[in-house]
Coordinates of C-alpha atoms in Angstrom, one line a residue:
X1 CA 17.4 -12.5 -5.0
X2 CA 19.6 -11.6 -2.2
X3 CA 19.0 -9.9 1.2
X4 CA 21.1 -6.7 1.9
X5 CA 20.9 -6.6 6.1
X6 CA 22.0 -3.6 7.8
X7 CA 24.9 -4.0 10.2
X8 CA 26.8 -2.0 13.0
X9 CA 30.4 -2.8 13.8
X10 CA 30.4 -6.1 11.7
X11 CA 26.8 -7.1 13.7
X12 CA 23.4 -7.0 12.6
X13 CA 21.9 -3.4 13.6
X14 CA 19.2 -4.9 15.7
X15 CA 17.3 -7.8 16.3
X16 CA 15.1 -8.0 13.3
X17 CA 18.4 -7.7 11.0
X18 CA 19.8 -10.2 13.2
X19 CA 16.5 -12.7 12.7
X20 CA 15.6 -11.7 9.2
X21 CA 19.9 -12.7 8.7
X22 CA 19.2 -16.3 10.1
X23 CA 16.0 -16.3 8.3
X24 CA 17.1 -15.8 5.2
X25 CA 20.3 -17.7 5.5
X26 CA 17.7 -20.7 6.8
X27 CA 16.2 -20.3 3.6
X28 CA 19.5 -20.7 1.3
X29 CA 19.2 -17.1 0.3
X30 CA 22.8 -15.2 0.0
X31 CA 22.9 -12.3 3.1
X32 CA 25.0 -9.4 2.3
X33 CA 25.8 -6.9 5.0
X34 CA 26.0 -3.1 4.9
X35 CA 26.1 -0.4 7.0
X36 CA 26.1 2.4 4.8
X37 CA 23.5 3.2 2.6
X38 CA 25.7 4.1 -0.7
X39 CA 26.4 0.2 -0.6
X40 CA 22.7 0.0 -1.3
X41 CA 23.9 1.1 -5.1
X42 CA 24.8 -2.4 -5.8
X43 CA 21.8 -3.9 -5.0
X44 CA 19.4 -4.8 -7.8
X45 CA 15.6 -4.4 -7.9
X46 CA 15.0 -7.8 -6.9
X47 CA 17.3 -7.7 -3.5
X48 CA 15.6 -7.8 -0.3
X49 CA 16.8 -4.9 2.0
X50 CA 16.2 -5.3 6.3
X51 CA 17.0 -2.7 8.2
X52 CA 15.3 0.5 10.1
X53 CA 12.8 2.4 8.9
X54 CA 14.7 5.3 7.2
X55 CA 17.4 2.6 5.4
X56 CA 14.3 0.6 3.9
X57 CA 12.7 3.7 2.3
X58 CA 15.7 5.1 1.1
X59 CA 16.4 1.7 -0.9
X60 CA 12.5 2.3 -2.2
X61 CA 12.8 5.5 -3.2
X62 CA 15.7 4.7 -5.3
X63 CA 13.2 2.4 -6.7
X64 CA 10.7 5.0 -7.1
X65 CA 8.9 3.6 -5.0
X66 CA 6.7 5.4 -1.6
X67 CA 4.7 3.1 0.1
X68 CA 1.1 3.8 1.4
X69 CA 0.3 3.8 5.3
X70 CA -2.4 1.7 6.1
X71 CA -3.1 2.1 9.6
X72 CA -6.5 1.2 9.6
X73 CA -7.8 -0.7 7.0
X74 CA -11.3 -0.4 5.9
X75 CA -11.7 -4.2 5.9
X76 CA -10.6 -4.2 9.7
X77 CA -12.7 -0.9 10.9
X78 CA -15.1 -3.2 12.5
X79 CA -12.6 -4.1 15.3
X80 CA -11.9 -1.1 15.7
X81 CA -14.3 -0.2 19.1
X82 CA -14.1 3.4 19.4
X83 CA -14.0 6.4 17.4
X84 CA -11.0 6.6 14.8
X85 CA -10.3 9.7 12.8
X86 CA -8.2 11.6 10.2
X87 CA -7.1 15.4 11.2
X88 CA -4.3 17.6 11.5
X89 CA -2.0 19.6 13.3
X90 CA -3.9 22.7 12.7
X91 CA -6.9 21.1 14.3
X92 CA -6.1 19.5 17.2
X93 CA -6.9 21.7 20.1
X94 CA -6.6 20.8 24.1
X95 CA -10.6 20.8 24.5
X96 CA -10.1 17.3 22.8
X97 CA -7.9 16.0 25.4
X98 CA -7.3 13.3 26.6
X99 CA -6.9 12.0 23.1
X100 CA -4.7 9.2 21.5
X101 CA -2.7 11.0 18.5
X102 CA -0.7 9.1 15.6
X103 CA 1.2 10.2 12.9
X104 CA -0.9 9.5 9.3
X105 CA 2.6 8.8 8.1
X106 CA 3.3 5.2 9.2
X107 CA 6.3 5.6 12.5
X108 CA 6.7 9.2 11.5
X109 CA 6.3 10.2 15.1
X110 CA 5.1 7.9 17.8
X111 CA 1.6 7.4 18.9
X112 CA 0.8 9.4 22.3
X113 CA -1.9 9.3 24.5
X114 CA -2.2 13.4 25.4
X115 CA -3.5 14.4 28.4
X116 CA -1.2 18.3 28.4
X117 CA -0.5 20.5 25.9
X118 CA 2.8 19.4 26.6
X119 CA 2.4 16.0 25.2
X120 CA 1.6 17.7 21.9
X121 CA 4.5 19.5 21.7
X122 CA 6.3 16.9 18.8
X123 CA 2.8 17.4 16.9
X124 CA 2.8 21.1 17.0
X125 CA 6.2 21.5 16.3
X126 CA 4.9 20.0 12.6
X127 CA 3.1 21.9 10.3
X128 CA -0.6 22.7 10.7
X129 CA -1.2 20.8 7.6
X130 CA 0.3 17.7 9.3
X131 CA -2.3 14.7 9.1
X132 CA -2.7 12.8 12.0
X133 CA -5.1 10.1 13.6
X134 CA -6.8 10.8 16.6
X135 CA -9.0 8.6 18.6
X136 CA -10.8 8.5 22.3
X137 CA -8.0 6.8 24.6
X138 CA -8.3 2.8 25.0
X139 CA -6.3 1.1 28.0
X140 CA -5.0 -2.4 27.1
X141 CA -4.5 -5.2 29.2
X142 CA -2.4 -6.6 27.1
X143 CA -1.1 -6.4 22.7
X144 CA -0.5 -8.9 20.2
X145 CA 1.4 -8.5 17.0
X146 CA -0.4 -11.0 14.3
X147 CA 2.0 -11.4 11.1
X148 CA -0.4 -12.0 8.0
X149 CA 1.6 -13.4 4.8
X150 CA -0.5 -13.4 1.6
X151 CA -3.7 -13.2 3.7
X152 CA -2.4 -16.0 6.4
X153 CA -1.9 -15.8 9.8
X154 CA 1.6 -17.0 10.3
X155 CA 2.5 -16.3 13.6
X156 CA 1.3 -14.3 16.8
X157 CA 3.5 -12.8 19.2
X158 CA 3.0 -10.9 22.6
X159 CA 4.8 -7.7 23.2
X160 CA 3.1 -5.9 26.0
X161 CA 1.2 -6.0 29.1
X162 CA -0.4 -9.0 30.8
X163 CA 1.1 -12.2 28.5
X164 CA -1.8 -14.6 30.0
X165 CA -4.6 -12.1 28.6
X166 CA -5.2 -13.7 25.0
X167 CA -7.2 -12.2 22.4
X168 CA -10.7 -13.6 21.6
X169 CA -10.3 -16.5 19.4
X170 CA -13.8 -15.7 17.6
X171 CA -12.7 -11.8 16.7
X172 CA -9.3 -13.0 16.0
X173 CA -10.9 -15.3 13.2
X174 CA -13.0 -12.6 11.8
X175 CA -9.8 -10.4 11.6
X176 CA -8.2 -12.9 9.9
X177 CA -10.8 -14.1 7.7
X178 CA -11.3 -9.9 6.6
X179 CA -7.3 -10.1 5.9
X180 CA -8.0 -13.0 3.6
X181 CA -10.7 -11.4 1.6
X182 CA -9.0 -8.2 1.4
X183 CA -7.2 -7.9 -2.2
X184 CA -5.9 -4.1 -1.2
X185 CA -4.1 -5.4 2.0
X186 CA 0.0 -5.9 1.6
X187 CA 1.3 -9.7 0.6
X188 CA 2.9 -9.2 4.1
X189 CA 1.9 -6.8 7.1
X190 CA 1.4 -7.2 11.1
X191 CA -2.1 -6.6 12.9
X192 CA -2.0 -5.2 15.6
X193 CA -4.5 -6.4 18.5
X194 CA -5.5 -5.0 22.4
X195 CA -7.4 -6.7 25.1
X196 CA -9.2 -3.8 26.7
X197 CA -10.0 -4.7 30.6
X198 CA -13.8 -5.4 29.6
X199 CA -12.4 -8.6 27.7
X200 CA -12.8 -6.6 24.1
X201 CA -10.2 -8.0 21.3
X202 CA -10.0 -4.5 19.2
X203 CA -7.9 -3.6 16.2
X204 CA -5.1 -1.0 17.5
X205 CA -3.4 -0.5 14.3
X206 CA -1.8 -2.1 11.3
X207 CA 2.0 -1.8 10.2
X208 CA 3.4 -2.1 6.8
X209 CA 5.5 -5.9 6.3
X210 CA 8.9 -3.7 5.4
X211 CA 11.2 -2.5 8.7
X212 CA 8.8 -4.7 10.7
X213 CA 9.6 -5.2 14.5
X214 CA 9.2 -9.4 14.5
X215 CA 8.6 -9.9 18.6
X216 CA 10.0 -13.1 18.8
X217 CA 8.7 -14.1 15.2
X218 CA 10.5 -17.2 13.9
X219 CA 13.4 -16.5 11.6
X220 CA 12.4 -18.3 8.8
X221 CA 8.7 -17.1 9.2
X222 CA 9.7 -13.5 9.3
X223 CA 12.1 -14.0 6.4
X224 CA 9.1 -15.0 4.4
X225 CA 6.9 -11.9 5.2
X226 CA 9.5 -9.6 4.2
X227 CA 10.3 -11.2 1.0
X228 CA 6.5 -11.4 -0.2
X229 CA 6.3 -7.4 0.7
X230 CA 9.3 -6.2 -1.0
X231 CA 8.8 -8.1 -4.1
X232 CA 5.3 -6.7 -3.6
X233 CA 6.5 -3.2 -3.5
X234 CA 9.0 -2.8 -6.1
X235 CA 7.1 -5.2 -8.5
X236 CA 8.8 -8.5 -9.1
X237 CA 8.3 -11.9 -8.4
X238 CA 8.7 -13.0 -5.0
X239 CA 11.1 -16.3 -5.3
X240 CA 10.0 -17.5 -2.0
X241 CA 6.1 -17.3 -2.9
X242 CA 5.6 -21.3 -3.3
X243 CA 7.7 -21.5 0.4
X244 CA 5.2 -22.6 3.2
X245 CA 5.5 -21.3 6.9
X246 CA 6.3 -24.0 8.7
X247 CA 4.1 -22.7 11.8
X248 CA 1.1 -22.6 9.0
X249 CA 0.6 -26.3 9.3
X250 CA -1.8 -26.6 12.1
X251 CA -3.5 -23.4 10.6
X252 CA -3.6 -24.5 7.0
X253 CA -5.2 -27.7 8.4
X254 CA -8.0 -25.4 10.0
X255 CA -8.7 -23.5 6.8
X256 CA -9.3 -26.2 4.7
X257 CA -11.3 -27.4 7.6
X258 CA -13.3 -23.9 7.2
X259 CA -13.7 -24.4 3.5
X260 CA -15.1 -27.9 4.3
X261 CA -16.9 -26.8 6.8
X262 CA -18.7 -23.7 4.3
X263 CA -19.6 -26.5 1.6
X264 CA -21.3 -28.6 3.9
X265 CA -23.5 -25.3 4.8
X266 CA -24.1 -25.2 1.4
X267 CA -25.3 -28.1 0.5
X268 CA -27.7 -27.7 3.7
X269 CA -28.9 -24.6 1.5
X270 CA -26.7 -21.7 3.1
X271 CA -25.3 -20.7 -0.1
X272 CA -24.5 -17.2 1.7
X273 CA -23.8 -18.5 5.7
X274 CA -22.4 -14.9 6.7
X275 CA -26.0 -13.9 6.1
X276 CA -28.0 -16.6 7.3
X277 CA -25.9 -17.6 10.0
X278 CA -24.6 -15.5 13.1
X279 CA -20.9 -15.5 13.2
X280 CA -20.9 -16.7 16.9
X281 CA -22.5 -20.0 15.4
X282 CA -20.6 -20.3 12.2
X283 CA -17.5 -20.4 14.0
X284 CA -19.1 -23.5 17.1
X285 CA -19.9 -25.3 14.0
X286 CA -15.9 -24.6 12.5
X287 CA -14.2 -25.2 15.6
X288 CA -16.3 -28.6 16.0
X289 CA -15.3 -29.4 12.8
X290 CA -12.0 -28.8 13.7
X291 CA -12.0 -30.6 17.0
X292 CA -13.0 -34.0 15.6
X293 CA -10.4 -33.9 13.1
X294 CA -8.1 -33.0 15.1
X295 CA -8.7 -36.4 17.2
X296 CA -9.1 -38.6 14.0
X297 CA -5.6 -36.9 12.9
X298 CA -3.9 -38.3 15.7
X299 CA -5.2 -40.7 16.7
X300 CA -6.8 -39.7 19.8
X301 CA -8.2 -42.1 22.0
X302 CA -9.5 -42.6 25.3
X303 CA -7.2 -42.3 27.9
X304 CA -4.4 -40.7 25.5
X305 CA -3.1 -37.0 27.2
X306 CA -4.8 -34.7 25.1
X307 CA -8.4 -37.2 25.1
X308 CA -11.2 -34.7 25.9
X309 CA -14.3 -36.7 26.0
X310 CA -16.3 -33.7 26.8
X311 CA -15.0 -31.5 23.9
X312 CA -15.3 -34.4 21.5
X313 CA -18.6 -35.0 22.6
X314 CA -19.9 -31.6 21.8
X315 CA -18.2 -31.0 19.1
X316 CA -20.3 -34.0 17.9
X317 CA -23.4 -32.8 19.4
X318 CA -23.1 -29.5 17.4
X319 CA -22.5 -30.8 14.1
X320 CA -25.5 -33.2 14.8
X321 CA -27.6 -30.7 16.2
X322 CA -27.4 -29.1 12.3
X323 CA -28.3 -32.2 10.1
X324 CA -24.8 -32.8 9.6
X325 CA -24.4 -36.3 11.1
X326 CA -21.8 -37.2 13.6
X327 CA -18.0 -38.2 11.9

């Protein structure tokens, strides 16, 4: 495998070429620059190519290969929050406004919030068969981009509004655990999250892993994501599969946590905890899990800087408080 980056004037085009260059480089892959897409010719199936949105589908469709939007996945509907629909063109009318409008056609147009006919005017100027999504307007404090690689979370960046306003961890973990479970989801593809001024974590939208804006992802992180959805979408073997995300190792540590976590339900007699058990307490009894290991990890003792007797203490008190015994 190589990695064909797009470049301007002997640079990398932008700053995902630029951080999917040091990536792959990072990862001992050989980079190989083009700016024009006829270069693309002498790239085999295998090859990797980074670079805008109309560059990467061009190298698909020599492929034969189109692929699918996904905007909003089934799986994820239920962070969702508001009313989310397919229509077109032809429908849309300005009794409906305000209305958010998005292109069914993944960064086909950009996603508007209309208030005017005016603000419809890229939409109409499509035809009336055009499919679009349209959805009752939701203001966001603040977005997150979460980058999902082979149903992990592998990173989460910020890239508008208020930076201090943080999703919820407990909807974030549903999210992510829907991702995992999700066999029609890409190998590698962002989530897209908004904290509405109510303090409501809801899905905004999902973007395909290919001509991915990274937001500070790191290199060798976003590398990783692109290779697992290429090889996904023209059909070979992704060569960096068995590579783990350096960031993953606090996370992998909390989902093996989660799997210990589910047996001991079981053996309590929860063979099916998502139905006996509300998520809210399924994930106090995961993070309190998590917490004591955590401390036993490192070491943690009293009077060390990150010692939190409190948390400790009822992370303890939870576990006990189910039969399962303090650690």
């Amino acid at each position: 495998m190589r990695a064909f980056i797009q470049h301007i004037f002997g640079e990398p085009w932008n700053e995902e070429c630029r951080v999917a260059l040091d990536g792959f480089t990072a990862l001992g892959i050989e980079c190989i620059p083009f700016s024009n897409v006829d270069e693309l010719d002498y790239a085999r199936r295998e090859d990797v190519v980074v670079g805008g949105m109309f560059v990467c589908e061009h190298a698909l469709a020599r492929l034969g290969k189109v692929p699918p939007a996904i905007n909003y996945p089934e799986s994820l509907r239920f962070a969702l929050g508001r009313n989310v629909w397919e229509s077109t063109v032809g429908e849309l009318s300005t009794d409906m406004l305000p209305l958010f409008v998005k292109p069914a056609k993944e960064k086909d147009l950009p996603g508007i919030v209309a208030a005017s006919e005016q603000d419809l005017e890229p939409y109409f100027a499509k035809p009336h068969y055009y499919r679009v999504f349209c959805s009752e307007p939701v203001a966001f404090r603040s977005e997150w981009r979460c980058f999902i690689r082979h149903g992990k979370l592998i990173g989460i960046r910020h890239y508008n509004g208020q930076a201090d306003c943080e999703p919820d961890q407990s909807t974030l973990k549903r999210i992510i655990r829907a991702c995992a479970n999700d066999p029609y989801l890409p190998a590698g593809f962002s989530v897209d999250l908004g904290v509405t001024d109510d303090g409501r974590t809801l899905l905004i939208e999902a973007n395909d892993g290919y001509a991915l804006d990274c937001y500070g992802l790191r290199a060798k992180e976003y590398a990783l994501l692109l290779s697992a959805r290429w090889a996904e979408l023209v059909v070979v073997k992704d060569p960096l599969a068995d590579v783990a995300c350096e960031s993953l190792c606090m996370l992998e540590s909390e989902a093996k946590l989660s799997q210990e976590a589910t047996l001991l339900l079981k053996e309590l007699g929860y063979e099916h905890p998502r139905k006996d058990m509300s998520d809210d307490y399924l994930f106090a009894m995961e993070d309190a899990v998590a917490d004591i290991a955590i401390y036993e990890a490192n070491n943690l003792e009293d009077g060390s800087p990150d010692f939190n007797e409190n948390r400790l203490n009822a992370a303890e008190e939870i576990l006990d408080c189910i039969g399962l015994g303090k650690y």
